[in-house]
Amino acid sequence: MCFGEFNKCHYLSNISIWDAINEMDEYFAPIHTYQVCNVMSPSQNNWLRTGWIPREGARRIYIEVKFTLRDCNSMPGVLGTCKETFNMFYCESDRALGNTIRESQFIKIDTIAADESFTGVDLGVRRLKLNTEVRGVGPLSRRGFYLAFQDNGACIALTTMRVYYKRCVGVSRNLAVFTDVVTGADSSSLVEVRGQCVDHAEEKDTPKMYCSAEGEWLVPIGRCVCSAGFEEHRDSCVGKCYLLHV
């Protein structure tokens, strides 16, 4: 389930080298990007952050970011200052902090590198060489969070960010109903869910299923059986007299 898009970002300081730019991709479709390319100067520390994102019950979130990054070797005179990575951070809070939020409050998620970087030749023919990276963060416990990106001297354009969490969708198994459940807090969590017998059914062995971190149900345990006078039919229990007319 998605609950955050890369629609509007903010700067962590009053002055930032990140630029919000509308342009066209190689298919001439309009895209909105945040770009920075201050590769000539050393000791860069340029931050870009999202607005406050409500957690909505998620215990673990996933951040998918799409970006382009220029090959430092394709730019003369920048080898001592140019970088080919950027950093991703998050900060939990129970409310929106506005402009009071500081760099020191953020926790690093990872350093992100490009699988493919572009050169001046690619730029000339509008070949973007878009990269996609996904990172997971958890456990989360506060009411919401911020995400941020730190540039240390790369030539980079962030084109898309999607923030989402995973859940197991409600299903019916062995005459028991299992409701929607959000996945656990870490990448190996299993969330136990107890099923409720369908109408006119009763427990034989306690019906259970486990929701994996990937949002998939594992093999059910236990089952319900139809009560006396009812028989199983299409995942439900119906009266025997009704079955004579089906």
Short mmCIF file of C-alpha atoms in Angstrom, two decimals:
data_model
loop_
_atom_site.label_atom_id
_atom_site.label_comp_id
_atom_site.label_asym_id
_atom_site.label_seq_id
_atom_site.Cartn_x
_atom_site.Cartn_y
_atom_site.Cartn_z
CA MET A 1 0.00 0.00 0.00
CA CYS A 2 1.51 3.32 -1.07
CA PHE A 3 1.26 6.35 1.19
CA GLY A 4 3.87 8.78 -0.01
CA GLU A 5 4.89 10.30 -3.32
CA PHE A 6 7.72 12.59 -4.41
CA ASN A 7 5.43 15.60 -4.95
CA LYS A 8 6.99 18.29 -2.79
CA CYS A 9 10.29 18.43 -0.94
CA HIS A 10 11.90 20.98 1.35
CA TYR A 11 15.40 22.09 2.15
CA LEU A 12 17.02 21.64 5.56
CA SER A 13 18.60 25.08 5.33
CA ASN A 14 17.53 28.40 3.87
CA ILE A 15 20.09 28.04 1.08
CA SER A 16 20.34 24.82 -0.92
CA ILE A 17 21.90 23.91 -4.24
CA TRP A 18 19.10 21.42 -5.04
CA ASP A 19 16.90 22.77 -7.86
CA ALA A 20 13.32 21.76 -8.67
CA ILE A 21 13.20 21.38 -12.45
CA ASN A 22 10.50 20.32 -14.91
CA GLU A 23 11.90 18.71 -18.05
CA MET A 24 11.34 15.98 -20.64
CA ASP A 25 12.63 12.40 -20.57
CA GLU A 26 13.98 10.56 -23.62
CA TYR A 27 10.39 9.80 -24.68
CA PHE A 28 9.51 13.51 -24.39
CA ALA A 29 7.22 12.86 -21.43
CA PRO A 30 7.24 15.62 -18.77
CA ILE A 31 9.00 14.76 -15.50
CA HIS A 32 9.57 16.72 -12.29
CA THR A 33 13.03 16.36 -10.80
CA TYR A 34 15.21 17.63 -7.98
CA GLN A 35 18.74 18.17 -9.26
CA VAL A 36 22.15 19.12 -7.92
CA CYS A 37 25.49 19.21 -9.73
CA ASN A 38 27.97 21.23 -7.69
CA VAL A 39 30.92 18.99 -8.48
CA MET A 40 33.64 21.64 -8.67
CA SER A 41 33.69 22.58 -4.98
CA PRO A 42 34.84 20.34 -2.10
CA SER A 43 33.01 19.59 1.17
CA GLN A 44 29.48 19.65 -0.21
CA ASN A 45 26.61 19.02 2.24
CA ASN A 46 23.31 19.66 0.46
CA TRP A 47 20.13 18.28 2.05
CA LEU A 48 16.67 17.75 0.63
CA ARG A 49 13.83 16.39 2.77
CA THR A 50 10.21 15.36 2.38
CA GLY A 51 7.31 16.74 4.34
CA TRP A 52 6.03 14.84 7.37
CA ILE A 53 4.53 11.48 6.32
CA PRO A 54 1.95 9.80 8.64
CA ARG A 55 2.92 6.21 9.45
CA GLU A 56 -0.64 4.81 9.11
CA GLY A 57 0.07 1.74 11.23
CA ALA A 58 3.07 0.58 9.21
CA ARG A 59 5.86 -0.97 11.25
CA ARG A 60 8.26 -1.24 8.33
CA ILE A 61 8.34 1.02 5.28
CA TYR A 62 10.00 0.76 1.89
CA ILE A 63 11.45 3.67 -0.07
CA GLU A 64 11.77 3.33 -3.83
CA VAL A 65 13.78 6.10 -5.45
CA LYS A 66 14.52 6.60 -9.14
CA PHE A 67 17.42 8.79 -10.16
CA THR A 68 20.11 9.55 -12.71
CA LEU A 69 23.77 10.18 -11.85
CA ARG A 70 26.57 11.50 -14.03
CA ASP A 71 29.87 9.66 -14.45
CA CYS A 72 32.61 11.75 -12.82
CA ASN A 73 35.09 10.58 -15.47
CA SER A 74 32.98 12.30 -18.14
CA MET A 75 33.57 15.75 -16.58
CA PRO A 76 37.10 17.18 -16.80
CA GLY A 77 38.73 18.72 -13.76
CA VAL A 78 36.41 17.31 -11.08
CA LEU A 79 38.03 14.01 -10.06
CA GLY A 80 39.10 15.31 -6.65
CA THR A 81 35.69 16.71 -5.71
CA CYS A 82 33.09 14.76 -7.72
CA LYS A 83 31.16 11.95 -6.04
CA GLU A 84 29.02 9.15 -7.50
CA THR A 85 26.86 8.39 -4.46
CA PHE A 86 24.32 10.09 -2.21
CA ASN A 87 22.93 9.28 1.24
CA MET A 88 19.38 8.50 2.36
CA PHE A 89 18.12 9.28 5.89
CA TYR A 90 14.94 9.14 7.98
CA CYS A 91 13.66 10.83 11.12
CA GLU A 92 10.68 9.68 13.21
CA SER A 93 8.41 12.15 15.02
CA ASP A 94 4.90 12.28 16.47
CA ARG A 95 4.03 15.50 14.64
CA ALA A 96 5.20 17.77 11.87
CA LEU A 97 8.30 19.66 13.02
CA GLY A 98 8.34 22.32 10.32
CA ASN A 99 11.58 24.23 9.95
CA THR A 100 12.76 23.25 13.44
CA ILE A 101 14.03 19.87 12.23
CA ARG A 102 17.83 19.53 12.09
CA GLU A 103 20.34 17.30 10.31
CA SER A 104 21.44 15.74 13.60
CA GLN A 105 17.95 14.28 14.12
CA PHE A 106 18.18 12.08 11.02
CA ILE A 107 19.34 8.46 11.02
CA LYS A 108 21.21 7.15 7.99
CA ILE A 109 19.48 4.43 5.97
CA ASP A 110 22.17 3.78 3.37
CA THR A 111 24.60 5.19 0.83
CA ILE A 112 23.07 4.89 -2.64
CA ALA A 113 25.14 4.27 -5.77
CA ALA A 114 24.05 4.06 -9.39
CA ASP A 115 24.16 0.83 -11.38
CA GLU A 116 24.43 2.98 -14.50
CA SER A 117 25.79 6.51 -14.77
CA PHE A 118 25.41 8.80 -17.77
CA THR A 119 27.98 10.76 -19.76
CA GLY A 120 27.95 13.87 -21.92
CA VAL A 121 27.13 11.71 -24.93
CA ASP A 122 24.03 10.32 -23.19
CA LEU A 123 23.03 13.85 -22.24
CA GLY A 124 23.20 14.95 -25.86
CA VAL A 125 20.72 12.30 -27.01
CA ARG A 126 18.52 12.61 -23.86
CA ARG A 127 19.38 9.10 -22.69
CA LEU A 128 18.60 9.17 -18.97
CA LYS A 129 19.92 5.79 -17.77
CA LEU A 130 17.43 5.74 -14.92
CA ASN A 131 18.37 3.80 -11.77
CA THR A 132 15.92 2.33 -9.26
CA GLU A 133 16.86 1.49 -5.67
CA VAL A 134 14.64 0.23 -2.82
CA ARG A 135 15.48 0.34 0.89
CA GLY A 136 13.50 -0.89 3.89
CA VAL A 137 13.32 0.84 7.30
CA GLY A 138 11.97 -0.54 10.57
CA PRO A 139 10.84 -0.95 13.21
CA LEU A 140 8.92 2.34 13.26
CA SER A 141 7.01 3.42 16.36
CA ARG A 142 6.23 7.15 16.14
CA ARG A 143 3.17 8.62 14.45
CA GLY A 144 5.08 9.67 11.34
CA PHE A 145 8.46 10.30 9.76
CA TYR A 146 10.55 12.37 7.40
CA LEU A 147 12.89 11.18 4.65
CA ALA A 148 15.93 13.10 3.47
CA PHE A 149 18.66 12.95 0.84
CA GLN A 150 22.18 14.26 1.32
CA ASP A 151 24.44 15.24 -1.57
CA ASN A 152 28.21 15.36 -0.95
CA GLY A 153 29.24 16.49 -4.42
CA ALA A 154 27.48 14.35 -7.04
CA CYS A 155 25.78 15.35 -10.27
CA ILE A 156 22.39 13.80 -9.66
CA ALA A 157 18.69 14.14 -10.49
CA LEU A 158 16.02 12.52 -8.31
CA THR A 159 13.02 11.81 -10.54
CA THR A 160 10.63 9.68 -8.48
CA MET A 161 10.21 8.54 -4.89
CA ARG A 162 7.56 6.11 -3.70
CA VAL A 163 7.06 5.27 -0.01
CA TYR A 164 4.97 2.22 0.83
CA TYR A 165 4.38 -0.62 3.26
CA LYS A 166 3.31 -4.22 2.74
CA ARG A 167 0.34 -6.17 4.05
CA CYS A 168 -1.32 -9.53 3.64
CA VAL A 169 -4.73 -9.14 2.03
CA GLY A 170 -7.67 -10.84 3.75
CA VAL A 171 -8.43 -14.38 2.54
CA SER A 172 -10.56 -17.41 3.39
CA ARG A 173 -8.89 -20.78 4.00
CA ASN A 174 -10.23 -24.03 5.48
CA LEU A 175 -13.59 -22.40 6.29
CA ALA A 176 -11.87 -19.63 8.26
CA VAL A 177 -11.59 -15.94 7.41
CA PHE A 178 -8.28 -14.13 7.90
CA THR A 179 -8.46 -10.33 7.88
CA ASP A 180 -5.97 -7.86 6.39
CA VAL A 181 -2.81 -7.44 8.45
CA VAL A 182 0.23 -5.18 8.13
CA THR A 183 3.56 -7.02 7.90
CA GLY A 184 6.05 -7.10 10.77
CA ALA A 185 8.78 -4.66 11.73
CA ASP A 186 11.80 -6.38 10.18
CA SER A 187 12.67 -8.33 7.05
CA SER A 188 12.20 -11.74 8.70
CA SER A 189 9.08 -11.05 10.78
CA LEU A 190 6.13 -13.43 10.75
CA VAL A 191 2.83 -12.05 12.03
CA GLU A 192 0.46 -14.67 13.43
CA VAL A 193 -3.21 -14.17 12.57
CA ARG A 194 -6.02 -16.21 14.04
CA GLY A 195 -8.87 -16.97 11.68
CA GLN A 196 -12.59 -16.70 12.40
CA CYS A 197 -14.83 -19.55 11.31
CA VAL A 198 -17.36 -18.74 8.61
CA ASP A 199 -21.07 -18.81 9.43
CA HIS A 200 -22.38 -22.21 10.53
CA ALA A 201 -18.84 -23.52 11.15
CA GLU A 202 -16.87 -24.25 14.31
CA GLU A 203 -13.23 -24.77 15.18
CA LYS A 204 -11.76 -28.25 14.92
CA ASP A 205 -8.18 -27.05 15.41
CA THR A 206 -7.48 -23.36 15.99
CA PRO A 207 -7.15 -21.82 12.48
CA LYS A 208 -3.97 -19.77 12.09
CA MET A 209 -1.89 -18.31 9.30
CA TYR A 210 1.33 -16.35 9.28
CA CYS A 211 1.84 -13.18 7.25
CA SER A 212 5.40 -12.96 5.89
CA ALA A 213 7.48 -9.79 5.58
CA GLU A 214 6.81 -9.85 1.82
CA GLY A 215 3.05 -9.61 2.34
CA GLU A 216 2.31 -13.25 1.51
CA TRP A 217 0.32 -15.76 3.55
CA LEU A 218 2.10 -18.95 4.53
CA VAL A 219 0.50 -22.43 4.74
CA PRO A 220 -2.58 -22.39 7.02
CA ILE A 221 -2.61 -24.30 10.29
CA GLY A 222 -5.79 -25.78 11.79
CA ARG A 223 -9.26 -25.58 10.32
CA CYS A 224 -12.94 -25.11 10.90
CA VAL A 225 -15.64 -27.66 10.09
CA CYS A 226 -19.28 -27.19 9.27
CA SER A 227 -21.71 -27.51 12.15
CA ALA A 228 -24.25 -30.33 12.32
CA GLY A 229 -26.86 -30.02 9.56
CA PHE A 230 -24.52 -28.05 7.28
CA GLU A 231 -22.06 -29.08 4.60
CA GLU A 232 -19.07 -27.38 2.99
CA HIS A 233 -19.79 -25.72 -0.35
CA ARG A 234 -17.60 -23.15 -2.09
CA ASP A 235 -15.72 -22.02 1.04
CA SER A 236 -18.90 -21.76 3.10
CA CYS A 237 -21.27 -23.96 5.07
CA VAL A 238 -24.80 -24.36 3.73
CA GLY A 239 -27.81 -26.37 4.84
CA LYS A 240 -28.11 -29.84 3.36
CA CYS A 241 -31.58 -29.05 2.02
CA TYR A 242 -30.15 -26.13 0.07
CA LEU A 243 -27.56 -28.39 -1.56
CA LEU A 244 -30.32 -30.51 -3.10
CA HIS A 245 -31.35 -27.54 -5.23
CA VAL A 246 -27.91 -26.24 -6.30
#
